PDB file of C-alpha atoms in Angstrom:
ATOM      1  CA  MET A1354       7.616   5.816  -3.256  1.00 48.00           C
ATOM      2  CA  LEU A1355       5.096   8.440  -3.935  1.00 44.00           C
ATOM      3  CA  LYS A1356       3.130   5.937  -4.261  1.00 45.00           C
ATOM      4  CA  ARG A1357       3.717   4.201  -1.113  1.00 48.00           C
ATOM      5  CA  TYR A1358       2.669   8.078   1.017  1.00 46.00           C
ATOM      6  CA  THR A1359      -0.198   8.013  -0.939  1.00 45.00           C
ATOM      7  CA  PHE A1360      -0.888   4.592   0.890  1.00 44.00           C
ATOM      8  CA  PHE A1361       0.194   5.684   4.226  1.00 45.00           C
ATOM      9  CA  CYS A1362      -2.022   8.875   3.639  1.00 43.00           C
ATOM     10  CA  PHE A1363      -5.063   7.418   2.846  1.00 42.00           C
ATOM     11  CA  ILE A1364      -4.911   4.963   5.878  1.00 44.00           C
ATOM     12  CA  PHE A1365      -4.819   6.858   7.924  1.00 42.00           C
ATOM     13  CA  PHE A1366      -7.787   9.211   6.387  1.00 39.00           C
ATOM     14  CA  LEU A1367      -9.651   6.474   6.445  1.00 41.00           C
ATOM     15  CA  PHE A1368      -9.615   6.199  10.095  1.00 42.00           C
ATOM     16  CA  LEU A1369     -10.001   9.460  10.412  1.00 37.00           C
ATOM     17  CA  ARG A1370     -13.105   9.320   9.126  1.00 38.00           C
ATOM     18  CA  SER A1371     -16.265   7.502  10.081  1.00 36.00           C
ATOM     19  CA  PHE A1372     -17.630   5.475   6.489  1.00 38.00           C
ATOM     20  CA  ALA A1373     -20.246   7.702   5.275  1.00 36.00           C
ATOM     21  CA  ASP A1374     -18.695   7.068   2.091  1.00 37.00           C
ATOM     22  CA  GLU A1375     -19.034   3.659   1.867  1.00 40.00           C
ATOM     23  CA  GLU A1376     -18.367   2.858  -1.791  1.00 41.00           C
ATOM     24  CA  LEU A1377     -15.601   5.406  -2.325  1.00 34.00           C
ATOM     25  CA  ASN A1378     -13.579   3.726   0.495  1.00 53.00           C
ATOM     26  CA  SER A1379     -14.544   0.425  -1.276  1.00 57.00           C
ATOM     27  CA  SER A1380     -13.566   1.867  -4.107  1.00 59.00           C
ATOM     28  CA  ASN A1381     -10.209   3.292  -3.522  1.00 69.00           C
ATOM     29  CA  ILE A1382      -9.196  -0.156  -1.533  1.00 71.00           C
ATOM     30  CA  GLU A1383      -9.318  -1.736  -4.244  1.00 70.00           C
ATOM     31  CA  ARG A1384      -7.161  -0.190  -5.988  1.00 71.00           C
ATOM     32  CA  LEU A1385      -4.631  -0.567  -3.065  1.00 71.00           C
ATOM     33  CA  VAL A1386      -5.349  -4.322  -3.265  1.00 71.00           C
ATOM     34  CA  ASN A1387      -4.325  -4.552  -6.962  1.00 71.00           C
ATOM     35  CA  GLU A1388      -1.040  -2.252  -5.832  1.00 72.00           C
ATOM     36  CA  ALA A1389      -0.260  -3.998  -3.358  1.00 69.00           C
ATOM     37  CA  LYS A1390      -0.641  -7.994  -5.859  1.00 69.00           C
ATOM     38  CA  LYS A1391       1.352  -5.846  -8.124  1.00 73.00           C
ATOM     39  CA  VAL A1392       4.211  -4.340  -4.983  1.00 71.00           C
ATOM     40  CA  LYS A1393       3.795  -7.238  -2.474  1.00 78.00           C
ATOM     41  CA  ASN A1394       4.895  -5.157   0.718  1.00 80.00           C
ATOM     42  CA  PRO A1395       4.863  -5.960   4.031  1.00 83.00           C
ATOM     43  CA  THR A1396       3.510  -3.053   5.284  1.00 82.00           C
ATOM     44  CA  ILE A1397       0.845  -3.110   2.432  1.00 83.00           C
ATOM     45  CA  PHE A1398      -0.635  -6.104   3.330  1.00 87.00           C
ATOM     46  CA  TYR A1399      -0.187  -5.080   7.307  1.00 86.00           C
ATOM     47  CA  ASN A1400      -2.317  -1.985   6.889  1.00 84.00           C
ATOM     48  CA  LEU A1401      -4.758  -3.915   4.778  1.00 87.00           C
ATOM     49  CA  GLY A1402      -5.601  -6.016   7.452  1.00 87.00           C
ATOM     50  CA  ILE A1403      -6.320  -3.326   9.743  1.00 86.00           C
ATOM     51  CA  TYR A1404      -8.674  -1.921   7.731  1.00 86.00           C
ATOM     52  CA  TYR A1405     -10.326  -5.054   6.216  1.00 88.00           C
ATOM     53  CA  TYR A1406     -10.154  -5.925  10.874  1.00 87.00           C
ATOM     54  CA  SER A1407     -11.909  -2.216  11.045  1.00 86.00           C
ATOM     55  CA  THR A1408     -14.393  -3.142   8.867  1.00 86.00           C
ATOM     56  CA  SER A1409     -15.087  -6.903  10.560  1.00 86.00           C
ATOM     57  CA  ASN A1410     -14.134  -8.391   8.025  1.00 88.00           C
ATOM     58  CA  TYR A1411     -12.378 -11.074   9.200  1.00 88.00           C
ATOM     59  CA  VAL A1412     -11.296 -13.143   6.533  1.00 89.00           C
ATOM     60  CA  LYS A1413     -10.332 -10.223   4.578  1.00 88.00           C
ATOM     61  CA  SER A1414      -7.811  -9.170   7.222  1.00 89.00           C
ATOM     62  CA  TYR A1415      -5.990 -12.788   8.384  1.00 88.00           C
ATOM     63  CA  ILE A1416      -5.531 -13.478   4.216  1.00 89.00           C
ATOM     64  CA  ASN A1417      -3.722  -9.951   4.242  1.00 89.00           C
ATOM     65  CA  PHE A1418      -1.700 -10.135   7.432  1.00 88.00           C
ATOM     66  CA  LYS A1419      -1.002 -13.976   6.726  1.00 86.00           C
ATOM     67  CA  LYS A1420       0.278 -12.554   3.508  1.00 87.00           C
ATOM     68  CA  ALA A1421       2.961  -9.557   5.562  1.00 86.00           C
ATOM     69  CA  PHE A1422       3.981 -12.134   8.383  1.00 83.00           C
ATOM     70  CA  LEU A1423       5.383 -14.920   5.151  1.00 83.00           C
ATOM     71  CA  LEU A1424       6.854 -11.896   3.850  1.00 82.00           C
ATOM     72  CA  SER A1425       8.043 -10.674   7.314  1.00 79.00           C
ATOM     73  CA  PRO A1426       7.298 -12.535  10.560  1.00 75.00           C
ATOM     74  CA  ASP A1427       8.359  -9.268  12.886  1.00 77.00           C
ATOM     75  CA  LYS A1428       6.540  -9.733  16.160  1.00 78.00           C
ATOM     76  CA  LYS A1429       3.818  -7.297  15.797  1.00 82.00           C
ATOM     77  CA  THR A1430       2.378  -8.932  12.588  1.00 81.00           C
ATOM     78  CA  LYS A1431       2.751 -11.550  14.401  1.00 78.00           C
ATOM     79  CA  GLU A1432       0.910 -10.973  17.451  1.00 81.00           C
ATOM     80  CA  ALA A1433      -1.559  -9.550  14.486  1.00 81.00           C
ATOM     81  CA  PHE A1434      -2.279 -12.916  13.121  1.00 76.00           C
ATOM     82  CA  LYS A1435      -1.782 -15.031  16.273  1.00 77.00           C
ATOM     83  CA  THR A1436      -5.199 -13.307  17.092  1.00 80.00           C
ATOM     84  CA  LEU A1437      -7.092 -13.708  14.516  1.00 80.00           C
ATOM     85  CA  SER A1438      -6.456 -17.145  13.763  1.00 78.00           C
ATOM     86  CA  GLU A1439      -7.726 -17.838  17.058  1.00 78.00           C
ATOM     87  CA  LYS A1440     -10.867 -15.206  16.661  1.00 77.00           C
ATOM     88  CA  LEU A1441     -11.768 -17.963  13.635  1.00 76.00           C
ATOM     89  CA  ASP A1442     -10.461 -20.432  14.615  1.00 73.00           C
ATOM     90  CA  ILE A1443      -8.595 -21.518  11.808  1.00 68.00           C
ATOM     91  CA  GLN A1444      -6.809 -25.131  11.740  1.00 55.00           C
ATOM     92  CA  THR A1445      -3.313 -24.644  10.715  1.00 51.00           C
ATOM     93  CA  SER A1446      -1.970 -27.348  11.675  1.00 43.00           C
ATOM     94  CA  LEU A1447      -0.847 -29.329   8.906  1.00 39.00           C
ATOM     95  CA  TYR A1448       1.455 -26.146   7.079  1.00 47.00           C
ATOM     96  CA  GLU A1449       2.785 -26.148  10.918  1.00 54.00           C
ATOM     97  CA  PRO A1450       6.509 -26.718  10.819  1.00 56.00           C
ATOM     98  CA  SER A1451       7.555 -29.964  13.188  1.00 57.00           C
ATOM     99  CA  ILE A1452      10.231 -28.661  16.159  1.00 66.00           C
ATOM    100  CA  ILE A1453      13.088 -30.090  14.041  1.00 64.00           C
ATOM    101  CA  GLU A1454      12.677 -27.729  10.371  1.00 59.00           C
ATOM    102  CA  LYS A1455      11.709 -24.691  12.755  1.00 64.00           C
ATOM    103  CA  ILE A1456      15.591 -25.693  14.041  1.00 65.00           C
ATOM    104  CA  PHE A1457      17.027 -26.089  11.121  1.00 64.00           C
ATOM    105  CA  SER A1458      15.067 -22.501   9.607  1.00 69.00           C
ATOM    106  CA  LEU A1459      15.624 -20.692  12.580  1.00 70.00           C
ATOM    107  CA  PRO A1460      18.997 -18.987   9.960  1.00 71.00           C
ATOM    108  CA  PHE A1461      16.455 -17.827   7.254  1.00 72.00           C
ATOM    109  CA  ASN A1462      13.148 -16.387   9.754  1.00 69.00           C
ATOM    110  CA  PHE A1463      14.591 -13.834  11.381  1.00 69.00           C
ATOM    111  CA  ILE A1464      14.910 -11.021   8.705  1.00 74.00           C
ATOM    112  CA  SER A1465      12.512 -10.623   5.861  1.00 74.00           C
ATOM    113  CA  LEU A1466      13.498 -12.804   2.208  1.00 77.00           C
ATOM    114  CA  ASN A1467      14.867  -9.300   1.469  1.00 79.00           C
ATOM    115  CA  GLY A1468      17.614  -9.167   4.308  1.00 83.00           C
ATOM    116  CA  ILE A1469      18.012 -12.822   3.152  1.00 87.00           C
ATOM    117  CA  THR A1470      19.389 -11.727  -0.278  1.00 89.00           C
ATOM    118  CA  LEU A1471      20.633  -9.622   0.851  1.00 91.00           C
ATOM    119  CA  LEU A1472      22.922 -11.469   3.632  1.00 91.00           C
ATOM    120  CA  GLY A1473      23.796 -14.311   0.687  1.00 92.00           C
ATOM    121  CA  ILE A1474      24.559 -11.537  -2.255  1.00 93.00           C
ATOM    122  CA  ILE A1475      27.614  -9.771   0.874  1.00 94.00           C
ATOM    123  CA  LEU A1476      28.804 -13.505   2.541  1.00 93.00           C
ATOM    124  CA  PHE A1477      29.398 -14.654  -0.912  1.00 94.00           C
ATOM    125  CA  SER A1478      30.955 -11.917  -2.088  1.00 93.00           C
ATOM    126  CA  LEU A1479      32.974 -11.187   1.285  1.00 93.00           C
ATOM    127  CA  GLY A1480      33.750 -14.844   0.522  1.00 91.00           C
ATOM    128  CA  CYS A1481      35.520 -14.458  -2.657  1.00 91.00           C
ATOM    129  CA  PHE A1482      37.148 -11.192  -2.624  1.00 89.00           C
ATOM    130  CA  LEU A1483      39.155 -13.198   0.220  1.00 87.00           C
ATOM    131  CA  ILE A1484      40.020 -16.205  -1.985  1.00 86.00           C
ATOM    132  CA  PHE A1485      41.166 -13.529  -3.860  1.00 84.00           C
ATOM    133  CA  ILE A1486      43.581 -11.987  -1.399  1.00 81.00           C
ATOM    134  CA  TYR A1487      44.731 -15.004  -0.768  1.00 78.00           C
ATOM    135  CA  ASN A1488      45.668 -15.966  -4.312  1.00 77.00           C
ATOM    136  CA  LEU A1489      47.758 -12.376  -4.575  1.00 71.00           C
ATOM    137  CA  PRO A1490      51.368 -12.999  -4.560  1.00 66.00           C
ATOM    138  CA  ILE A1491      52.271 -11.132  -1.689  1.00 58.00           C
ATOM    139  CA  ASP A1492      54.948 -13.377   0.944  1.00 56.00           C
ATOM    140  CA  LYS A1493      52.352 -11.671   3.640  1.00 53.00           C
ATOM    141  CA  ILE A1494      49.485 -10.397   4.481  1.00 52.00           C
ATOM    142  CA  ALA A1495      49.090  -8.334   7.945  1.00 48.00           C
ATOM    143  CA  PRO A1496      47.939  -8.831  10.583  1.00 50.00           C
ATOM    144  CA  PHE A1497      45.958 -11.892   8.820  1.00 52.00           C
ATOM    145  CA  GLY A1498      47.912 -15.262   8.104  1.00 54.00           C
ATOM    146  CA  ASP A1499      47.093 -17.211   4.444  1.00 70.00           C
ATOM    147  CA  LYS A1500      45.393 -19.166   6.784  1.00 78.00           C
ATOM    148  CA  LYS A1501      42.615 -17.194   8.142  1.00 81.00           C
ATOM    149  CA  ILE A1502      42.142 -15.539   5.317  1.00 82.00           C
ATOM    150  CA  ILE A1503      41.886 -19.040   3.182  1.00 85.00           C
ATOM    151  CA  ILE A1504      39.584 -20.472   6.101  1.00 88.00           C
ATOM    152  CA  GLY A1505      37.847 -17.294   6.619  1.00 88.00           C
ATOM    153  CA  GLY A1506      37.173 -16.694   3.018  1.00 89.00           C
ATOM    154  CA  ILE A1507      35.314 -20.490   2.113  1.00 91.00           C
ATOM    155  CA  ILE A1508      33.926 -19.943   4.712  1.00 92.00           C
ATOM    156  CA  ALA A1509      32.615 -16.856   3.685  1.00 92.00           C
ATOM    157  CA  LEU A1510      31.459 -18.649   0.206  1.00 93.00           C
ATOM    158  CA  SER A1511      29.585 -21.422   1.614  1.00 93.00           C
ATOM    159  CA  LEU A1512      27.468 -19.286   4.590  1.00 92.00           C
ATOM    160  CA  GLY A1513      26.829 -17.183   1.430  1.00 92.00           C
ATOM    161  CA  LEU A1514      25.848 -20.329  -1.075  1.00 93.00           C
ATOM    162  CA  ILE A1515      24.039 -21.419   1.444  1.00 91.00           C
ATOM    163  CA  TYR A1516      22.024 -18.354   2.479  1.00 91.00           C
ATOM    164  CA  LEU A1517      21.118 -17.761  -1.476  1.00 91.00           C
ATOM    165  CA  PHE A1518      19.457 -20.735  -1.791  1.00 90.00           C
ATOM    166  CA  GLY A1519      17.997 -20.329   0.692  1.00 86.00           C
ATOM    167  CA  SER A1520      16.057 -17.694  -0.104  1.00 87.00           C
ATOM    168  CA  ILE A1521      15.326 -18.606  -3.411  1.00 87.00           C
ATOM    169  CA  ALA A1522      13.811 -21.475  -1.106  1.00 84.00           C
ATOM    170  CA  LYS A1523      12.120 -19.455   1.103  1.00 82.00           C
ATOM    171  CA  TYR A1524      10.299 -17.783  -1.682  1.00 84.00           C
ATOM    172  CA  ASN A1525       9.223 -20.824  -3.479  1.00 83.00           C
ATOM    173  CA  TYR A1526       7.471 -21.361   0.428  1.00 80.00           C
ATOM    174  CA  ILE A1527       6.329 -18.234   0.552  1.00 83.00           C
ATOM    175  CA  PHE A1528       4.325 -17.334  -3.028  1.00 86.00           C
ATOM    176  CA  ASP A1529       3.088 -20.718  -3.044  1.00 87.00           C
ATOM    177  CA  LYS A1530       0.612 -20.893  -6.249  1.00 86.00           C
ATOM    178  CA  LYS A1531      -1.110 -24.168  -4.451  1.00 89.00           C
ATOM    179  CA  ALA A1532      -1.540 -21.901  -0.803  1.00 90.00           C
ATOM    180  CA  ALA A1533      -5.858 -20.840  -0.330  1.00 91.00           C
ATOM    181  CA  ILE A1534      -8.164 -19.479   1.544  1.00 91.00           C
ATOM    182  CA  VAL A1535     -11.500 -20.410   2.070  1.00 91.00           C
ATOM    183  CA  LEU A1536     -13.322 -17.020   1.876  1.00 90.00           C
ATOM    184  CA  GLU A1537     -17.155 -18.032   3.458  1.00 89.00           C
ATOM    185  CA  ASP A1538     -18.461 -21.016   5.672  1.00 89.00           C
ATOM    186  CA  SER A1539     -19.181 -23.199   2.223  1.00 91.00           C
ATOM    187  CA  SER A1540     -18.746 -27.645   1.172  1.00 92.00           C
ATOM    188  CA  ILE A1541     -16.460 -29.448   0.160  1.00 92.00           C
ATOM    189  CA  TYR A1542     -17.989 -31.730  -2.089  1.00 94.00           C
ATOM    190  CA  ASP A1543     -16.871 -35.518  -3.396  1.00 92.00           C
ATOM    191  CA  SER A1544     -16.923 -34.536  -6.963  1.00 91.00           C
ATOM    192  CA  ALA A1545     -17.275 -31.178  -9.657  1.00 91.00           C
ATOM    193  CA  ARG A1546     -21.133 -32.013  -9.861  1.00 89.00           C
ATOM    194  CA  TYR A1547     -23.742 -29.078  -8.406  1.00 87.00           C
ATOM    195  CA  ASP A1548     -25.146 -32.650  -6.763  1.00 88.00           C
ATOM    196  CA  ALA A1549     -22.517 -33.348  -5.111  1.00 90.00           C
ATOM    197  CA  ILE A1550     -22.463 -35.627  -1.990  1.00 91.00           C
ATOM    198  CA  GLU A1551     -21.386 -33.087   0.282  1.00 92.00           C
ATOM    199  CA  ILE A1552     -18.101 -34.753   2.831  1.00 91.00           C
ATOM    200  CA  GLU A1553     -17.224 -31.695   5.169  1.00 88.00           C
ATOM    201  CA  LYS A1554     -18.315 -28.608   6.221  1.00 90.00           C
ATOM    202  CA  LEU A1555     -15.910 -25.699   5.809  1.00 88.00           C
ATOM    203  CA  ASN A1556     -15.105 -22.837   7.788  1.00 86.00           C
ATOM    204  CA  ALA A1557     -14.112 -18.931   6.130  1.00 86.00           C
ATOM    205  CA  GLY A1558     -10.759 -18.483   7.345  1.00 85.00           C
ATOM    206  CA  THR A1559      -9.249 -22.423   6.281  1.00 87.00           C
ATOM    207  CA  GLU A1560      -5.959 -22.749   4.879  1.00 87.00           C
ATOM    208  CA  CYS A1561      -6.528 -25.229   2.158  1.00 89.00           C
ATOM    209  CA  LYS A1562      -3.871 -26.114  -1.083  1.00 92.00           C
ATOM    210  CA  ILE A1563      -5.538 -26.035  -4.583  1.00 93.00           C
ATOM    211  CA  ILE A1564      -4.152 -29.523  -6.740  1.00 93.00           C
ATOM    212  CA  GLY A1565      -6.757 -29.211  -8.950  1.00 92.00           C
ATOM    213  CA  GLU A1566      -9.803 -27.756 -10.216  1.00 91.00           C
ATOM    214  CA  GLU A1567     -11.835 -28.640 -13.096  1.00 91.00           C
ATOM    215  CA  GLY A1568     -15.271 -26.454 -14.686  1.00 91.00           C
ATOM    216  CA  ASP A1569     -15.780 -23.814 -11.778  1.00 92.00           C
ATOM    217  CA  PHE A1570     -14.619 -26.472  -8.794  1.00 94.00           C
ATOM    218  CA  PHE A1571     -10.880 -26.743  -7.285  1.00 95.00           C
ATOM    219  CA  LEU A1572     -10.130 -30.486  -5.765  1.00 94.00           C
ATOM    220  CA  ILE A1573      -8.383 -29.301  -2.515  1.00 94.00           C
ATOM    221  CA  ASN A1574      -6.705 -30.376   0.311  1.00 90.00           C
ATOM    222  CA  THR A1575      -7.456 -28.912   3.996  1.00 86.00           C
ATOM    223  CA  ALA A1576      -5.400 -28.127   6.691  1.00 74.00           C
ATOM    224  CA  PHE A1577      -7.652 -30.588   8.456  1.00 76.00           C
ATOM    225  CA  GLY A1578      -6.816 -33.556   6.107  1.00 80.00           C
ATOM    226  CA  LYS A1579     -10.235 -34.197   3.626  1.00 84.00           C
ATOM    227  CA  GLU A1580      -9.590 -33.906   0.239  1.00 91.00           C
ATOM    228  CA  GLY A1581     -12.488 -33.046  -2.102  1.00 93.00           C
ATOM    229  CA  TYR A1582     -14.118 -30.166  -4.228  1.00 95.00           C
ATOM    230  CA  ALA A1583     -15.227 -27.127  -3.141  1.00 94.00           C
ATOM    231  CA  LYS A1584     -17.008 -24.480  -5.821  1.00 94.00           C
ATOM    232  CA  LYS A1585     -14.119 -21.891  -6.431  1.00 93.00           C
ATOM    233  CA  LYS A1586     -16.257 -18.820  -5.916  1.00 93.00           C
ATOM    234  CA  TYR A1587     -16.204 -19.625  -2.013  1.00 93.00           C
ATOM    235  CA  ILE A1588     -12.071 -19.742  -1.917  1.00 94.00           C
ATOM    236  CA  GLU A1589      -8.932 -17.733  -2.895  1.00 91.00           C
ATOM    237  CA  ARG A1590      -5.568 -18.143  -3.634  1.00 90.00           C
ATOM    238  CA  LEU A1591      -3.308 -16.044  -1.173  1.00 88.00           C
ATOM    239  CA  TRP A1592      -0.776 -15.500  -4.026  1.00 87.00           C
ATOM    240  CA  GLU A1593      -2.048 -15.157  -8.326  1.00 76.00           C
TER     241      GLU A1593
END
């Protein structure tokens, strides 16, 4: 709690001063970035996105807004994420869910990952409790009938399991170790050599997936369907 309070005070202080002491700010931000990697708090990532945007580091801002959006897709984060996507002209169509996928995933997207897990635990516990009551040696449990208790228990238990498994699936989707972002304008090549043939130009902010690595190169699949080797120094994993 103390670390989080210190972070918010620091962010407020950043916007009050003129950024004259750039080296000190950079050092503090680097420390906070390392803390954010451990905590994985959407509010921290959102505020880091604001900071990087204020320093015109739009790619870093985009990365942090994306992390905040994945962890907690609230309205303000979605708007910030969308604005930067348009500003950087980032192509994300490869990883955008279809309409059918959006419909089926809607029950899991109205709250955060922690909320989904908690809801699953509550529903599962409620279902177990109702089933336990149903099996008690009591002739009649007013004001509910036996059938309503067992039906309610089965429904709650089933929904609890669905949300618990859904939280596991969403966790694996959010913290995809292959997800990455292109940090600077660069290129992808046909092989992992410095004299390789260029396949395509890469714009800063382009989303991609790392599917392999060789020496100083990552083998990536970009959001616009191109596959090739990119220099590691230009690619940043979304999650470490």
